[in-house]
Coordinates of C-alpha atoms (C1' of nucleotides) in Angstrom, one line a residue:
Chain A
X1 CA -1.8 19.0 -8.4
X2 CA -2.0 16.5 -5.6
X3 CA -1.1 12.8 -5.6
X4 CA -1.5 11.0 -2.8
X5 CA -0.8 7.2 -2.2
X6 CA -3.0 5.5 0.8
X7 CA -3.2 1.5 1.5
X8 CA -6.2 1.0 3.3
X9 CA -6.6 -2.2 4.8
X10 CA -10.3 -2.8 3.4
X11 CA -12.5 -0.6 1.6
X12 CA -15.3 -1.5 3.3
X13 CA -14.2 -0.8 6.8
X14 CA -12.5 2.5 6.0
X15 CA -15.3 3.4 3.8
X16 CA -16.1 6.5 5.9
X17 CA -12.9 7.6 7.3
X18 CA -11.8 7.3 3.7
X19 CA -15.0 9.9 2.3
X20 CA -13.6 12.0 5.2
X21 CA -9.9 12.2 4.3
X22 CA -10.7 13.1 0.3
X23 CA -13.4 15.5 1.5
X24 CA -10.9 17.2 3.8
X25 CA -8.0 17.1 1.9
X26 CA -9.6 16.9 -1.4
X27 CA -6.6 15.3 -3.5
X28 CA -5.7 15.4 -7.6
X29 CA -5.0 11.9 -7.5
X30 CA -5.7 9.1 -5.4
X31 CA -3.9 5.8 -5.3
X32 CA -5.3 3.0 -3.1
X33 CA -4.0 -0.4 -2.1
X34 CA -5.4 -3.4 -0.1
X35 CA -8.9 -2.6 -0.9
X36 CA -9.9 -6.2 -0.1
X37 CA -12.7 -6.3 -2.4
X38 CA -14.0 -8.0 -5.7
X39 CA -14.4 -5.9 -8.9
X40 CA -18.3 -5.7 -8.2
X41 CA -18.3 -4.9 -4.9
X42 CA -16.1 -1.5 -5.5
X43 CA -18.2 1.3 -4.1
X44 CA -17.7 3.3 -6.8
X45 CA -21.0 5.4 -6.5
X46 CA -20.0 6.5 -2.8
X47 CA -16.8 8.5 -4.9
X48 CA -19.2 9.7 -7.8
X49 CA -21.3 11.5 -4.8
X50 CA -18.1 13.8 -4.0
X51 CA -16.8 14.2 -7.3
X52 CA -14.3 11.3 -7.8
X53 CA -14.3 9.2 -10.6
X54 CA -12.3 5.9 -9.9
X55 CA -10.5 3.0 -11.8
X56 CA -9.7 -0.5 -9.8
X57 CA -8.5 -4.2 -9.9
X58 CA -9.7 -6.6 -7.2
X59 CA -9.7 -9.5 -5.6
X60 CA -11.4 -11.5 -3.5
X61 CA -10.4 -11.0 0.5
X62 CA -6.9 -9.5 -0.2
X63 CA -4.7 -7.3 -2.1
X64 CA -6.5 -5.0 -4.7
X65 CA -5.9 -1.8 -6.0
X66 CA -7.4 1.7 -7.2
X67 CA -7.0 4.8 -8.8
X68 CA -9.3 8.2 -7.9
X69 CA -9.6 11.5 -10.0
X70 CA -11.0 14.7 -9.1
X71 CA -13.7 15.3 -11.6
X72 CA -12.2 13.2 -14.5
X73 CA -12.3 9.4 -14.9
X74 CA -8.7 8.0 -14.9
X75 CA -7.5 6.7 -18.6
X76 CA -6.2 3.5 -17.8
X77 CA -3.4 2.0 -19.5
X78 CA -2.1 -1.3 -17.7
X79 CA -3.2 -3.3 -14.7
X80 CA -0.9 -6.5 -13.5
X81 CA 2.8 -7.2 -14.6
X82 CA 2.2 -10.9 -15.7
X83 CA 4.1 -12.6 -12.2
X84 CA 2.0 -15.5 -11.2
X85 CA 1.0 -15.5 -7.2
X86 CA 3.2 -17.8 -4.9
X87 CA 0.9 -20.9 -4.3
X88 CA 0.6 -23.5 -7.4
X89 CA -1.9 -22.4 -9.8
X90 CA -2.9 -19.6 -8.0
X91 CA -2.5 -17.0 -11.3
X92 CA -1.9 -13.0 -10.8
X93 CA -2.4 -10.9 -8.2
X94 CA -4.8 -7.7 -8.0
X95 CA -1.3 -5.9 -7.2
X96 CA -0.8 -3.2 -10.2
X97 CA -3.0 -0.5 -12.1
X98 CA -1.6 2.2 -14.1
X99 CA -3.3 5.2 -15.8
X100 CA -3.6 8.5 -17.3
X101 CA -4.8 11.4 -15.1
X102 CA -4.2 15.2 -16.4
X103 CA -1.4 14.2 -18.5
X104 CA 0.5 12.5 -15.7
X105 CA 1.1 8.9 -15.8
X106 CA 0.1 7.2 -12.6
X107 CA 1.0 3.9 -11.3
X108 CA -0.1 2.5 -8.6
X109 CA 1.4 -0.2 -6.3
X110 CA 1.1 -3.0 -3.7
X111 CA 3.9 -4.5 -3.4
X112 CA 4.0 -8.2 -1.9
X113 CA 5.3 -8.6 1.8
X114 CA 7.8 -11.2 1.2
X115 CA 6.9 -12.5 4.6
X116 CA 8.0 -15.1 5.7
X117 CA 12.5 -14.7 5.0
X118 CA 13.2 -16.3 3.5
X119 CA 10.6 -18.8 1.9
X120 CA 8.5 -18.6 -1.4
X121 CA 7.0 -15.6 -0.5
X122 CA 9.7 -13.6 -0.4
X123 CA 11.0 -15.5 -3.6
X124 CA 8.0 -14.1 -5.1
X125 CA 8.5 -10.6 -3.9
X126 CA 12.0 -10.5 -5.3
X127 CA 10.4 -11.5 -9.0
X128 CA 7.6 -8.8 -8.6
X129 CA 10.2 -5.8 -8.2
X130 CA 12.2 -7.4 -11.0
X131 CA 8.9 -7.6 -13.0
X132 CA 8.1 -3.9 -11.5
X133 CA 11.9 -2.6 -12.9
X134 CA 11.1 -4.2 -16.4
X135 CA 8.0 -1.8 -16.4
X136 CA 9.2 1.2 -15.4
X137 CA 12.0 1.4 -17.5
X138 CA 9.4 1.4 -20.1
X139 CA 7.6 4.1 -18.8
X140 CA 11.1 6.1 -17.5
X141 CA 11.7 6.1 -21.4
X142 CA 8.9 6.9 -22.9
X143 CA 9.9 10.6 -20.9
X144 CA 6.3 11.4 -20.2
X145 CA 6.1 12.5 -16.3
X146 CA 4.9 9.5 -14.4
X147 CA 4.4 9.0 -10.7
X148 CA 4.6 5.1 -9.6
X149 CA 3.5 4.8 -6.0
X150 CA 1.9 3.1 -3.8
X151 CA 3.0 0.2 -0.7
X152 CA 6.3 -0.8 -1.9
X153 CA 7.0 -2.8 1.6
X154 CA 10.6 -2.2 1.4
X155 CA 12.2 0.1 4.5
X156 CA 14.9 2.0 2.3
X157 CA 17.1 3.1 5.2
X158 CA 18.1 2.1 8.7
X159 CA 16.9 5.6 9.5
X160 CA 13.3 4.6 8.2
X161 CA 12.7 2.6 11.1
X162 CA 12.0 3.1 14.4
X163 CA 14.5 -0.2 15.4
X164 CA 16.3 -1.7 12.8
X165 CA 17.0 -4.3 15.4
X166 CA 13.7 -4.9 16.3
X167 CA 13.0 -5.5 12.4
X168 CA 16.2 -7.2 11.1
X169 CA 14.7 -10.6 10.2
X170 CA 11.8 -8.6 8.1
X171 CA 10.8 -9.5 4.7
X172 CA 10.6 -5.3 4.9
X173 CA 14.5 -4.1 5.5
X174 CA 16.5 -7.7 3.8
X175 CA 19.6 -6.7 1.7
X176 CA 17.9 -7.9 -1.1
X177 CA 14.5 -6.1 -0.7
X178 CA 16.8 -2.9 -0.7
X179 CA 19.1 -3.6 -3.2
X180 CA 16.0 -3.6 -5.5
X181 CA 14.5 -0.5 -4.6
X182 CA 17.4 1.4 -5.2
X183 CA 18.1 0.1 -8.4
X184 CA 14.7 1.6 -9.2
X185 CA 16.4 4.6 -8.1
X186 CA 19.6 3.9 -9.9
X187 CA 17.6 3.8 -13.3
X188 CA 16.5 7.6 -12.5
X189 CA 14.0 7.6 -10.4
X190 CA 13.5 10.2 -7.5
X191 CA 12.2 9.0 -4.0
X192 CA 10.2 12.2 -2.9
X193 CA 9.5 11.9 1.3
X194 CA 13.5 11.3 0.9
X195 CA 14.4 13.9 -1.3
X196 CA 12.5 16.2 1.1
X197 CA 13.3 14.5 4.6
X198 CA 17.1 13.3 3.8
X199 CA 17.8 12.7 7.4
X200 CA 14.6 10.0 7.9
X201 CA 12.8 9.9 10.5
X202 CA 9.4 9.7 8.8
X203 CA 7.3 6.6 9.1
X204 CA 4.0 5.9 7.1
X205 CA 2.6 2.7 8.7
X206 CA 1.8 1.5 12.1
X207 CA 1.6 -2.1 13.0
X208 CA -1.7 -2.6 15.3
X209 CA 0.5 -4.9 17.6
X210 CA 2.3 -3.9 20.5
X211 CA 1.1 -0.7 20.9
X212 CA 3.0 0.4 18.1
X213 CA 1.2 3.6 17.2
X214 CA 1.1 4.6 21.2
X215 CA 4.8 4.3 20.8
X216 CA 5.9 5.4 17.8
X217 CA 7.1 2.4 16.3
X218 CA 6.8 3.4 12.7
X219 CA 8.7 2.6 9.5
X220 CA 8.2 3.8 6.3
X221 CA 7.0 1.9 3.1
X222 CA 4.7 3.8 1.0
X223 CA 7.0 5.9 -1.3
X224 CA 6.4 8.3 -4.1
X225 CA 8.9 7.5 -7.5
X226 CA 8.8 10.3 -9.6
X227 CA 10.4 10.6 -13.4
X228 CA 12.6 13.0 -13.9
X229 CA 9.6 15.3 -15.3
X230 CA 7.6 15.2 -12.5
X231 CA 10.4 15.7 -10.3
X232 CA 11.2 18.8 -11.3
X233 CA 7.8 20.2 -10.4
X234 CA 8.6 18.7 -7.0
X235 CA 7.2 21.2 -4.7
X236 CA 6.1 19.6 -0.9
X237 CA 5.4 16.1 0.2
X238 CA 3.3 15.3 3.4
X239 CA 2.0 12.6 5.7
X240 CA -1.4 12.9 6.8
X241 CA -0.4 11.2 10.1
X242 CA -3.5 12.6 11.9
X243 CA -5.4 10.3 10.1
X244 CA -3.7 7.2 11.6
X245 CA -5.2 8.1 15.3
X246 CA -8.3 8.6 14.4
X247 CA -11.1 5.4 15.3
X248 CA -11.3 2.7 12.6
X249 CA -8.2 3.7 11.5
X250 CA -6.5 1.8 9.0
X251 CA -2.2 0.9 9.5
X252 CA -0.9 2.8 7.3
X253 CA -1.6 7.0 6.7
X254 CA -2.1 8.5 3.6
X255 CA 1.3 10.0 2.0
X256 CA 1.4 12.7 -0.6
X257 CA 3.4 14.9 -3.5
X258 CA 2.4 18.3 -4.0
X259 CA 3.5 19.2 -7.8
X260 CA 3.8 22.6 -10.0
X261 CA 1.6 22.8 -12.9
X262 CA 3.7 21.4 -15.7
Chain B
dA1 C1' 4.0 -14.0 25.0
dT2 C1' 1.9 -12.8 17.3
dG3 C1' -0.2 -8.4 22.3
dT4 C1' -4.5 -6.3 16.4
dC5 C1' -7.1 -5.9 12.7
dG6 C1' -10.1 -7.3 8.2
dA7 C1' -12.2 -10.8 5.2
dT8 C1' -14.1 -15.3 4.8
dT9 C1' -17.0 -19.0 6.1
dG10 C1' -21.5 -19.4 7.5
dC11 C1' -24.1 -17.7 11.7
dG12 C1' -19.7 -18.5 16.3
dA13 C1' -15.3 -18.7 16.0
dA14 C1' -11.5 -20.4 13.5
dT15 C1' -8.2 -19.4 9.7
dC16 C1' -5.4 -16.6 6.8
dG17 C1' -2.7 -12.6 5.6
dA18 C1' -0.4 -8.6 7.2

DNA sequence: ATGTCGATTGCGAATCGA
């Protein structure tokens, strides 16, 4: 089976080019993020026309999140981690979703920006990935094989980054962003695109400014966590990075884990 | 030199978030 992780950037805009990429590359599993769009406005019947049954969690204007199936209706099984949004009084963000697909436990992920450094923004980024550890320790325990992916916006390495110069003052690449993604790692948990591309080198997102894509000025921060039973069926991973030149295209490219029948 | 998008408000163009 296929799992592939995709943030993007509106629903509604990408509507289209996001009916193309599943019809084209026809994935197991798909996990979206930023799908900028309330619970009712989901277009959930556009997926039913080509075989995709969907679970999601959204909010108005930003954030949100999703979960696709080929031909079988996700069994969900959490959505939020309980950490309040920065702004007083603001409640939880549409941030987490988690479900049963085929025997695989899925999470799915968009992880705050934490921009501006420092600030309560990234204050509140820091207490989501502590919030994010608490729950998959839960679900590295329980042994079943579990994928959590998704938009982590952490840059793991200097060498996932076109500049670490240029982005040394990002929310993205601070010490302390890092130090708690690879703690997540430290607990047991395999980074995939690394695993498979040890030297770096591959990004998954774009900025629009600058001329960023015309120049290659990439990072990458949509990652694929596998247990240690999924990552022994670790076969390929891939970035569909002609999808990111394409028109209407959203920031980031779709990212994805290729995985042995268990 | 925040240089581009998307959503929202409310019907043009500003604001926010990334």
């Amino acid at each position: 089976m296929r799992i592939a992780t995709f943030n993007i950037n509106g629903i509604k805009a990408r509507l289209p080019r996001l009916i193309e990429w599943l019809e084209e590359t026809r994935p197991t599993v798909a996990c979206l993020q930023e799908i900028k769009s309330q619970d009712d406005g989901f277009p959930a019947d556009e997926f039913e026309k080509i075989g995709y049954h969907a679970i999601w969690h959204g909010q108005k204007s930003f954030n949100g999140v999703a979960i696709l199936a080929d031909g079988v209706k996700p069994e969900e099984t959490q959505r939020g981690l309980g950490v309040d949004g920065p702004k007083e009084g603001e409640g939880e963000q549409a941030r987490y979703l988690e479900a049963h697909v085929n025997g695989v436990r899925i999470a799915c992920l968009y992880l705050p920006n934490g921009n501006p450094h420092p600030g309560p923004k990234f204050d509140y980024k820091l207490a989501w990935m502590e919030k994010l550890r608490a729950r998959m320790r839960e679900l590295w325990q329980s042994e079943q094989p579990t994928i959590v992916t998704g938009d982590f916006n952490v840059i793991p390495h200097d060498d996932d980054v076109w500049s670490p110069k240029a982005m040394q003052d990002d929310a993205l690449m601070q010490p302390e962003s890092r130090d708690a993604y690879q703690r997540q790692l430290a607990d047991g948990w395999t980074d995939a695109v690394r695993t498979l591309n040890p030297r770096g080198g591959v990004w998954t997102f774009w900025d629009y400014q600058r001329g960023a894509w015309q120049r290659d000025h990439g990072f990458r921060i949509d990652h694929c966590l596998l247990s240690p039973e999924l990552a022994d069926r670790l076969t390929a991973v891939g970035v569909d990075k002609d999808y990111r030149g394409r028109e209407k295209a959203s920031d980031h490219t779709p990212v994805w884990v290729e995985l042995a029948d268990g």
